[in-house]
Amino acid sequence: MKNTIAIVGRPNVGKSTLFNRLVGQRKAIMDNESGVTRDRHYGYGDWIGKYYTVIDTGGYVHNSEDVFEEEINKQVKLAIDEADVVLFMVDVDAGLHPLDEEFANVLRRYQDKKPIYLVANKADTNARAHAAGEFYALGMGDGEIYSISSQSGSGTGDLLDAVVSHFEEEGVEEPDAGVPKIAVVGRPNAGKSSFVNLLLGTDRSIVTDIAGTTRDSISARYNAFGNEFILVDTAGLRRKTKVKEDVEFYSVLRAIRAMEESDVCVVMLDATRSIEAQDVNIIALADKNRKGIVILVNKWDLIEDKETNTAKEFEAKIMEKIAPIAYPPVVFISVLNKQRVHKAIETAIQVYENKMHKIPTSQLNEVMLREIEKSPPPATKGKMVRIKYVTQLPTHNPVFAFFCNLPQYVKESYTRYLENRLRENFGFQGVPIGIVFRKK
């Protein structure tokens, strides 16, 4: 990616607040608790006609008791490698910290390769801005300290003027515009991040055995089967009663927003726990938002004594629990053993294509009027419903309008009949179908 800015530093200096200001929206989770950001998090912004990508990172720590320390530090270094300009952020309020000095030593090896700016945050007053002078001891950047307040925006204009001076190209306004999005959703610890990392061939998200490791929704581009997609790894969705802390609450909100902004939801289940009430809720939420749905049953390798019909019986149990939603395909995978992972993404791509599929009106009428003739709508109160014409509406999801004399008398059971005939004749696996009746 061209014109990339990485925001780095120790925990709790305000990196996510600056990230949100540079991208112009609250994309990253902010909290007074240290270590809220863990993975690399991307956003886009512009300044004086130049577009850029910003990477928010977790706080760099060393010799702490944080089980995520090693993985967070790896993500920070990957962000620095990826960036054209690095913003090394410190906290004027807290003053020079031993971790700042330690991280400055890490950054020194990059000083000859790319511009590094020392950014003193929380300089809300003149007195605080003067106090930033102690950070000269770090010997970082070009000898200048940029005193800012990421909360109010003070000083960020001068910082951006300096940063974009390194960008030769104007950049791309919204690199992801028009690129289909696949969100990987599910309960905590079902294997979502491992699945995304395996597909990308890189540690894009931190993976541990601890449920709730992923907090923000992490997106990355993915190319497969001649298609380019954005894969979004999301935080695990728990029941409301299980959400105990603010950070997790916002993680769940971000995951739901990622689902709402996606085209296809890949819902991951844990085979060892079968399908639980929260899985059903997640699938129902995706259906309510009219998303394409693929159900992945992960950890299938851990199911012992499998017989010929084990998968069929498991699938039947899923379909029974999520009824009346009957359209999602089910794929059994093992991320650990790399079994059927590409089949999973191939299915998601097919579902997206089904979602975009448009049927010519002439073909639609030829097939569906024949089906209607075979089994016409039942009479209601002695009134005969006559369907004369059908067309697909120009919507983001497949929606079909049936024109008839008495639309108010068409029963729900007949609507289901029409949906089943549409699926039988034209596919639409994994996609919700909308049917409306209009007077003609």
Tab-separated table of N, CA and C in Angstrom, residues 242-299:
chain	number	residue	atom	x	y	z
A	242	LYS	N	-22.998	-12.261	29.156
A	242	LYS	CA	-21.612	-12.697	29.327
A	242	LYS	C	-20.627	-11.560	29.103
A	243	VAL	N	-21.101	-10.426	28.569
A	243	VAL	CA	-20.211	-9.306	28.258
A	243	VAL	C	-20.014	-8.490	29.523
A	244	LYS	N	-18.819	-8.594	30.119
A	244	LYS	CA	-18.599	-8.034	31.446
A	244	LYS	C	-17.897	-6.670	31.413
A	245	GLU	N	-17.030	-6.415	30.428
A	245	GLU	CA	-16.231	-5.193	30.463
A	245	GLU	C	-16.541	-4.303	29.266
A	246	ASP	N	-16.252	-3.001	29.422
A	246	ASP	CA	-16.517	-2.033	28.358
A	246	ASP	C	-15.832	-2.410	27.060
A	247	VAL	N	-14.563	-2.844	27.169
A	247	VAL	CA	-13.782	-3.173	25.958
A	247	VAL	C	-14.488	-4.259	25.160
A	248	GLU	N	-14.951	-5.293	25.880
A	248	GLU	CA	-15.620	-6.386	25.185
A	248	GLU	C	-16.948	-5.917	24.587
A	249	PHE	N	-17.636	-5.027	25.288
A	249	PHE	CA	-18.887	-4.469	24.777
A	249	PHE	C	-18.644	-3.793	23.424
A	250	TYR	N	-17.584	-2.963	23.361
A	250	TYR	CA	-17.288	-2.271	22.102
A	250	TYR	C	-16.790	-3.245	21.034
A	251	SER	N	-16.097	-4.294	21.456
A	251	SER	CA	-15.661	-5.322	20.502
A	251	SER	C	-16.869	-5.964	19.827
A	252	VAL	N	-17.874	-6.275	20.634
A	252	VAL	CA	-19.094	-6.894	20.106
A	252	VAL	C	-19.796	-5.929	19.145
A	253	LEU	N	-19.855	-4.629	19.520
A	253	LEU	CA	-20.462	-3.635	18.627
A	253	LEU	C	-19.721	-3.582	17.291
A	254	ARG	N	-18.382	-3.611	17.349
A	254	ARG	CA	-17.583	-3.560	16.116
A	254	ARG	C	-17.845	-4.805	15.260
A	255	ALA	N	-17.959	-5.957	15.920
A	255	ALA	CA	-18.210	-7.199	15.180
A	255	ALA	C	-19.566	-7.140	14.483
A	256	ILE	N	-20.570	-6.599	15.186
A	256	ILE	CA	-21.905	-6.485	14.587
A	256	ILE	C	-21.875	-5.492	13.430
A	257	ARG	N	-21.131	-4.386	13.602
A	257	ARG	CA	-21.025	-3.413	12.506
A	257	ARG	C	-20.316	-4.041	11.297
A	258	ALA	N	-19.268	-4.824	11.562
A	258	ALA	CA	-18.551	-5.495	10.461
A	258	ALA	C	-19.497	-6.427	9.711
A	259	MET	N	-20.367	-7.103	10.463
A	259	MET	CA	-21.364	-7.983	9.858
A	259	MET	C	-22.319	-7.162	8.991
A	260	GLU	N	-22.775	-6.041	9.525
A	260	GLU	CA	-23.727	-5.193	8.787
A	260	GLU	C	-23.118	-4.622	7.510
A	261	GLU	N	-21.796	-4.368	7.531
A	261	GLU	CA	-21.126	-3.768	6.371
A	261	GLU	C	-20.642	-4.801	5.364
A	262	SER	N	-20.788	-6.079	5.691
A	262	SER	CA	-20.270	-7.129	4.813
A	262	SER	C	-21.294	-7.532	3.760
A	263	ASP	N	-20.830	-8.300	2.774
A	263	ASP	CA	-21.719	-8.874	1.761
A	263	ASP	C	-22.075	-10.316	2.128
A	264	VAL	N	-21.063	-11.029	2.653
A	264	VAL	CA	-21.266	-12.435	3.033
A	264	VAL	C	-20.735	-12.636	4.450
A	265	CYS	N	-21.500	-13.342	5.281
A	265	CYS	CA	-21.054	-13.693	6.631
A	265	CYS	C	-20.679	-15.170	6.660
A	266	VAL	N	-19.438	-15.430	6.987
A	266	VAL	CA	-18.998	-16.805	7.209
A	266	VAL	C	-19.138	-17.049	8.710
A	267	VAL	N	-20.115	-17.864	9.089
A	267	VAL	CA	-20.398	-18.112	10.510
A	267	VAL	C	-19.670	-19.373	10.932
A	268	MET	N	-18.731	-19.220	11.869
A	268	MET	CA	-17.903	-20.359	12.259
A	268	MET	C	-18.410	-20.997	13.543
A	269	LEU	N	-18.647	-22.313	13.484
A	269	LEU	CA	-19.063	-23.091	14.657
A	269	LEU	C	-17.905	-23.968	15.114
A	270	ASP	N	-17.934	-24.319	16.384
A	270	ASP	CA	-16.947	-25.239	16.950
A	270	ASP	C	-17.582	-26.630	16.987
A	271	ALA	N	-17.042	-27.563	16.203
A	271	ALA	CA	-17.636	-28.910	16.094
A	271	ALA	C	-17.733	-29.609	17.443
A	272	THR	N	-16.797	-29.298	18.350
A	272	THR	CA	-16.788	-29.995	19.643
A	272	THR	C	-17.905	-29.506	20.558
A	273	ARG	N	-18.507	-28.350	20.200
A	273	ARG	CA	-19.584	-27.804	21.042
A	273	ARG	C	-20.933	-27.832	20.324
A	274	SER	N	-20.951	-28.450	19.147
A	274	SER	CA	-22.173	-28.533	18.353
A	274	SER	C	-22.689	-27.119	18.061
A	275	ILE	N	-23.989	-26.969	17.825
A	275	ILE	CA	-24.553	-25.643	17.573
A	275	ILE	C	-25.298	-25.187	18.811
A	276	GLU	N	-24.940	-24.005	19.305
A	276	GLU	CA	-25.522	-23.494	20.542
A	276	GLU	C	-26.429	-22.307	20.253
A	277	ALA	N	-27.136	-21.873	21.285
A	277	ALA	CA	-28.129	-20.800	21.122
A	277	ALA	C	-27.505	-19.542	20.529
A	278	GLN	N	-26.267	-19.199	20.951
A	278	GLN	CA	-25.651	-17.975	20.440
A	278	GLN	C	-25.295	-18.103	18.959
A	279	ASP	N	-24.943	-19.315	18.511
A	279	ASP	CA	-24.701	-19.537	17.076
A	279	ASP	C	-25.974	-19.257	16.279
A	280	VAL	N	-27.090	-19.747	16.801
A	280	VAL	CA	-28.388	-19.544	16.132
A	280	VAL	C	-28.703	-18.053	16.066
A	281	ASN	N	-28.409	-17.324	17.162
A	281	ASN	CA	-28.651	-15.873	17.195
A	281	ASN	C	-27.812	-15.143	16.142
A	282	ILE	N	-26.555	-15.562	15.987
A	282	ILE	CA	-25.653	-14.921	15.019
A	282	ILE	C	-26.167	-15.146	13.599
A	283	ILE	N	-26.588	-16.377	13.305
A	283	ILE	CA	-27.112	-16.697	11.967
A	283	ILE	C	-28.399	-15.909	11.713
A	284	ALA	N	-29.256	-15.822	12.743
A	284	ALA	CA	-30.506	-15.059	12.603
A	284	ALA	C	-30.221	-13.580	12.358
A	285	LEU	N	-29.173	-13.036	13.010
A	285	LEU	CA	-28.798	-11.634	12.829
A	285	LEU	C	-28.308	-11.382	11.397
A	286	ALA	N	-27.509	-12.332	10.878
A	286	ALA	CA	-27.027	-12.211	9.489
A	286	ALA	C	-28.198	-12.273	8.513
A	287	ASP	N	-29.157	-13.162	8.790
A	287	ASP	CA	-30.351	-13.275	7.932
A	287	ASP	C	-31.189	-12.001	7.997
A	288	LYS	N	-31.334	-11.462	9.204
A	288	LYS	CA	-32.116	-10.227	9.390
A	288	LYS	C	-31.507	-9.071	8.593
A	289	ASN	N	-30.171	-9.058	8.516
A	289	ASN	CA	-29.472	-8.011	7.767
A	289	ASN	C	-29.342	-8.350	6.279
A	290	ARG	N	-29.996	-9.444	5.858
A	290	ARG	CA	-30.046	-9.855	4.436
A	290	ARG	C	-28.648	-10.098	3.859
A	291	LYS	N	-27.810	-10.806	4.625
A	291	LYS	CA	-26.466	-11.119	4.166
A	291	LYS	C	-26.409	-12.526	3.589
A	292	GLY	N	-25.475	-12.735	2.676
A	292	GLY	CA	-25.170	-14.101	2.260
A	292	GLY	C	-24.587	-14.829	3.458
A	293	ILE	N	-24.878	-16.118	3.609
A	293	ILE	CA	-24.408	-16.868	4.790
A	293	ILE	C	-23.769	-18.181	4.367
A	294	VAL	N	-22.587	-18.456	4.934
A	294	VAL	CA	-21.955	-19.771	4.827
A	294	VAL	C	-21.679	-20.229	6.254
A	295	ILE	N	-22.051	-21.461	6.585
A	295	ILE	CA	-21.781	-22.006	7.922
A	295	ILE	C	-20.567	-22.922	7.837
A	296	LEU	N	-19.530	-22.600	8.623
A	296	LEU	CA	-18.329	-23.446	8.673
A	296	LEU	C	-18.299	-24.176	10.007
A	297	VAL	N	-18.154	-25.482	9.956
A	297	VAL	CA	-18.006	-26.272	11.180
A	297	VAL	C	-16.520	-26.576	11.317
A	298	ASN	N	-15.846	-25.832	12.205
A	298	ASN	CA	-14.403	-25.984	12.390
A	298	ASN	C	-14.097	-27.056	13.448
A	299	LYS	N	-12.846	-27.495	13.480
A	299	LYS	CA	-12.346	-28.510	14.435
A	299	LYS	C	-13.010	-29.867	14.180
